[in-house]
């Protein structure tokens, strides 16, 4: 079945690796880009803390990179909630403007999946990228396993800082 659902992602091992070595999971980011290009909203829901450590620059760079690829990045430390509290899932659903039955939630910790599933979300236990992408592809009906190239997320020309510039509505220079 095809489900037009926004994946709420919390893939702790991959994100931890990104924070430690500054590298991203390209297939996962590519899949997110593909989902967004098909009109599906995406969100990272992460339990974290405000980083004041010597490595905070790396953390900030990774979060900045992720924000470019996801519609929302929800950091528990900034909203005063954390997984597996039900209210953080409701917060994410409200932000995405979707019902639980319209959401797919990925996490690498089973205890984080239980409340989401009880709310009515489809949940996926993340163990490895290939398995997660295959399952997401099955659930959404969107081809996610293809190339290594990360394609940019489509955007509206008015959102660009270069190129076509709107002078007034309907008039382009």
mmCIF file of C-alpha atoms in Angstrom:
data_model
loop_
_atom_site.group_PDB
_atom_site.id
_atom_site.type_symbol
_atom_site.label_atom_id
_atom_site.label_comp_id
_atom_site.label_asym_id
_atom_site.label_seq_id
_atom_site.Cartn_x
_atom_site.Cartn_y
_atom_site.Cartn_z
ATOM 1 C CA UNK A 1 0.000 0.000 0.000
ATOM 2 C CA UNK A 2 1.119 3.501 -0.749
ATOM 3 C CA UNK A 3 1.166 5.775 2.286
ATOM 4 C CA UNK A 4 1.852 9.490 1.864
ATOM 5 C CA UNK A 5 3.395 9.727 5.301
ATOM 6 C CA UNK A 6 6.116 11.960 6.721
ATOM 7 C CA UNK A 7 8.906 9.939 8.264
ATOM 8 C CA UNK A 8 9.830 11.211 11.699
ATOM 9 C CA UNK A 9 13.419 10.154 11.946
ATOM 10 C CA UNK A 10 15.544 9.400 14.942
ATOM 11 C CA UNK A 11 18.411 7.262 13.792
ATOM 12 C CA UNK A 12 20.692 7.538 16.780
ATOM 13 C CA UNK A 13 23.634 5.466 15.626
ATOM 14 C CA UNK A 14 23.921 7.277 12.313
ATOM 15 C CA UNK A 15 23.537 10.694 13.933
ATOM 16 C CA UNK A 16 26.074 9.812 16.627
ATOM 17 C CA UNK A 17 28.518 8.823 13.902
ATOM 18 C CA UNK A 18 27.832 12.097 12.095
ATOM 19 C CA UNK A 19 28.549 14.067 15.248
ATOM 20 C CA UNK A 20 31.751 12.130 15.902
ATOM 21 C CA UNK A 21 33.260 12.209 12.425
ATOM 22 C CA UNK A 22 31.225 14.864 10.609
ATOM 23 C CA UNK A 23 30.076 12.427 7.906
ATOM 24 C CA UNK A 24 26.513 11.911 6.766
ATOM 25 C CA UNK A 25 24.671 8.774 5.743
ATOM 26 C CA UNK A 26 24.343 9.651 2.041
ATOM 27 C CA UNK A 27 21.738 7.008 1.129
ATOM 28 C CA UNK A 28 19.532 8.143 4.003
ATOM 29 C CA UNK A 29 19.872 11.823 3.076
ATOM 30 C CA UNK A 30 19.170 10.940 -0.571
ATOM 31 C CA UNK A 31 16.012 9.102 0.482
ATOM 32 C CA UNK A 32 14.887 12.111 2.525
ATOM 33 C CA UNK A 33 15.470 14.351 -0.493
ATOM 34 C CA UNK A 34 13.454 11.989 -2.696
ATOM 35 C CA UNK A 35 10.594 11.898 -0.187
ATOM 36 C CA UNK A 36 10.543 15.691 0.038
ATOM 37 C CA UNK A 37 10.607 15.980 -3.752
ATOM 38 C CA UNK A 38 7.431 13.850 -3.695
ATOM 39 C CA UNK A 39 5.781 16.278 -1.283
ATOM 40 C CA UNK A 40 6.311 14.272 1.898
ATOM 41 C CA UNK A 41 7.248 16.268 4.987
ATOM 42 C CA UNK A 42 10.248 15.025 6.961
ATOM 43 C CA UNK A 43 11.426 15.652 10.484
ATOM 44 C CA UNK A 44 14.263 14.655 12.770
ATOM 45 C CA UNK A 45 13.229 14.098 16.365
ATOM 46 C CA UNK A 46 16.347 13.845 18.498
ATOM 47 C CA UNK A 47 17.063 13.563 22.189
ATOM 48 C CA UNK A 48 20.028 15.811 22.758
ATOM 49 C CA UNK A 49 21.366 18.535 24.976
ATOM 50 C CA UNK A 50 22.720 22.000 24.370
ATOM 51 C CA UNK A 51 26.314 21.301 23.483
ATOM 52 C CA UNK A 52 28.837 23.519 25.228
ATOM 53 C CA UNK A 53 31.686 21.041 24.818
ATOM 54 C CA UNK A 54 34.869 21.669 22.822
ATOM 55 C CA UNK A 55 33.285 19.716 19.922
ATOM 56 C CA UNK A 56 30.194 21.930 19.755
ATOM 57 C CA UNK A 57 31.338 23.277 16.382
ATOM 58 C CA UNK A 58 31.013 19.798 14.854
ATOM 59 C CA UNK A 59 27.573 19.343 16.421
ATOM 60 C CA UNK A 60 26.436 22.698 15.060
ATOM 61 C CA UNK A 61 27.736 21.862 11.567
ATOM 62 C CA UNK A 62 25.952 18.503 11.482
ATOM 63 C CA UNK A 63 22.662 20.000 12.691
ATOM 64 C CA UNK A 64 23.020 22.810 10.161
ATOM 65 C CA UNK A 65 23.591 20.275 7.395
ATOM 66 C CA UNK A 66 20.593 18.221 8.477
ATOM 67 C CA UNK A 67 18.326 21.272 8.594
ATOM 68 C CA UNK A 68 18.989 21.758 4.862
ATOM 69 C CA UNK A 69 17.561 18.320 4.101
ATOM 70 C CA UNK A 70 14.630 18.014 6.520
ATOM 71 C CA UNK A 71 11.540 20.155 6.928
ATOM 72 C CA UNK A 72 12.054 20.242 10.692
ATOM 73 C CA UNK A 73 14.730 19.284 13.206
ATOM 74 C CA UNK A 74 13.291 18.964 16.697
ATOM 75 C CA UNK A 75 15.882 18.928 19.461
ATOM 76 C CA UNK A 76 14.590 17.746 22.827
ATOM 77 C CA UNK A 77 16.771 20.216 24.721
ATOM 78 C CA UNK A 78 15.134 23.147 22.972
ATOM 79 C CA UNK A 79 11.521 22.176 23.643
ATOM 80 C CA UNK A 80 11.728 20.620 27.111
ATOM 81 C CA UNK A 81 10.460 17.188 26.058
ATOM 82 C CA UNK A 82 12.189 13.958 25.164
ATOM 83 C CA UNK A 83 11.519 10.545 23.691
ATOM 84 C CA UNK A 84 9.752 8.362 24.714
ATOM 85 C CA UNK A 85 7.342 10.949 26.201
ATOM 86 C CA UNK A 86 4.105 10.893 24.204
ATOM 87 C CA UNK A 87 3.904 14.675 24.153
ATOM 88 C CA UNK A 88 7.085 15.031 22.034
ATOM 89 C CA UNK A 89 5.528 12.833 19.352
ATOM 90 C CA UNK A 90 2.358 14.914 19.460
ATOM 91 C CA UNK A 91 4.501 18.052 19.193
ATOM 92 C CA UNK A 92 6.135 16.669 16.035
ATOM 93 C CA UNK A 93 2.790 15.632 14.535
ATOM 94 C CA UNK A 94 1.365 19.095 15.218
ATOM 95 C CA UNK A 95 4.401 20.757 13.662
ATOM 96 C CA UNK A 96 4.076 18.551 10.570
ATOM 97 C CA UNK A 97 0.294 19.039 10.569
ATOM 98 C CA UNK A 98 -0.408 15.301 10.228
ATOM 99 C CA UNK A 99 -2.390 12.672 12.095
ATOM 100 C CA UNK A 100 -0.577 9.720 13.715
ATOM 101 C CA UNK A 101 -1.895 7.289 11.083
ATOM 102 C CA UNK A 102 -0.228 9.475 8.415
ATOM 103 C CA UNK A 103 3.244 9.252 9.994
ATOM 104 C CA UNK A 104 6.113 6.801 9.779
ATOM 105 C CA UNK A 105 8.515 6.962 12.718
ATOM 106 C CA UNK A 106 12.005 5.442 12.532
ATOM 107 C CA UNK A 107 14.167 4.969 15.596
ATOM 108 C CA UNK A 108 17.010 2.703 16.628
ATOM 109 C CA UNK A 109 15.587 2.256 20.140
ATOM 110 C CA UNK A 110 12.530 0.056 20.555
ATOM 111 C CA UNK A 111 11.347 1.852 23.687
ATOM 112 C CA UNK A 112 11.061 5.054 21.613
ATOM 113 C CA UNK A 113 8.861 3.274 19.074
ATOM 114 C CA UNK A 114 6.287 1.932 21.535
ATOM 115 C CA UNK A 115 4.517 5.231 22.380
ATOM 116 C CA UNK A 116 4.515 6.293 18.723
ATOM 117 C CA UNK A 117 2.962 2.970 17.715
ATOM 118 C CA UNK A 118 0.388 3.256 20.525
ATOM 119 C CA UNK A 119 -0.564 6.698 19.160
ATOM 120 C CA UNK A 120 -1.234 5.141 15.742
ATOM 121 C CA UNK A 121 2.008 5.828 13.867
ATOM 122 C CA UNK A 122 3.657 3.245 11.669
ATOM 123 C CA UNK A 123 7.003 2.498 13.305
ATOM 124 C CA UNK A 124 10.257 1.077 11.983
ATOM 125 C CA UNK A 125 13.111 -0.166 14.136
ATOM 126 C CA UNK A 126 16.256 1.124 12.446
ATOM 127 C CA UNK A 127 19.043 -1.454 12.336
ATOM 128 C CA UNK A 128 20.733 -0.651 9.045
ATOM 129 C CA UNK A 129 20.239 1.811 6.222
ATOM 130 C CA UNK A 130 19.428 -0.688 3.452
ATOM 131 C CA UNK A 131 16.708 -2.432 5.441
ATOM 132 C CA UNK A 132 15.190 0.881 6.545
ATOM 133 C CA UNK A 133 15.157 2.248 2.990
ATOM 134 C CA UNK A 134 13.555 -0.924 1.642
ATOM 135 C CA UNK A 135 10.832 -0.742 4.285
ATOM 136 C CA UNK A 136 10.251 2.996 3.692
ATOM 137 C CA UNK A 137 10.083 2.323 -0.038
ATOM 138 C CA UNK A 138 7.448 -0.370 0.550
ATOM 139 C CA UNK A 139 5.404 1.835 2.888
ATOM 140 C CA UNK A 140 5.481 4.970 0.736
ATOM 141 C CA UNK A 141 5.490 3.429 -2.734
ATOM 142 C CA UNK A 142 8.335 5.800 -3.656
ATOM 143 C CA UNK A 143 11.575 4.520 -5.193
ATOM 144 C CA UNK A 144 14.242 5.305 -2.571
ATOM 145 C CA UNK A 145 17.061 2.942 -3.437
ATOM 146 C CA UNK A 146 18.780 4.275 -6.492
ATOM 147 C CA UNK A 147 21.982 6.293 -6.825
ATOM 148 C CA UNK A 148 24.752 7.553 -4.530
ATOM 149 C CA UNK A 149 24.247 11.119 -5.743
ATOM 150 C CA UNK A 150 22.490 13.467 -3.317
ATOM 151 C CA UNK A 151 20.076 15.538 -5.343
ATOM 152 C CA UNK A 152 19.007 18.915 -4.047
ATOM 153 C CA UNK A 153 15.548 19.294 -2.606
ATOM 154 C CA UNK A 154 13.280 21.210 -4.946
ATOM 155 C CA UNK A 155 12.327 24.716 -3.876
ATOM 156 C CA UNK A 156 10.298 27.669 -5.058
ATOM 157 C CA UNK A 157 12.203 30.375 -7.008
ATOM 158 C CA UNK A 158 11.115 32.985 -4.449
ATOM 159 C CA UNK A 159 13.051 31.043 -1.803
ATOM 160 C CA UNK A 160 16.363 31.398 -3.660
ATOM 161 C CA UNK A 161 18.940 34.043 -2.877
ATOM 162 C CA UNK A 162 19.945 34.257 -6.539
ATOM 163 C CA UNK A 163 18.440 33.741 -9.975
ATOM 164 C CA UNK A 164 14.879 34.918 -10.522
ATOM 165 C CA UNK A 165 13.942 37.726 -8.168
ATOM 166 C CA UNK A 166 10.326 38.735 -7.580
ATOM 167 C CA UNK A 167 9.948 42.485 -8.011
ATOM 168 C CA UNK A 168 6.213 42.442 -7.388
ATOM 169 C CA UNK A 169 3.728 39.599 -7.617
ATOM 170 C CA UNK A 170 3.516 38.284 -11.167
ATOM 171 C CA UNK A 171 6.413 40.432 -12.444
ATOM 172 C CA UNK A 172 9.887 38.904 -12.864
ATOM 173 C CA UNK A 173 13.143 40.606 -13.869
#
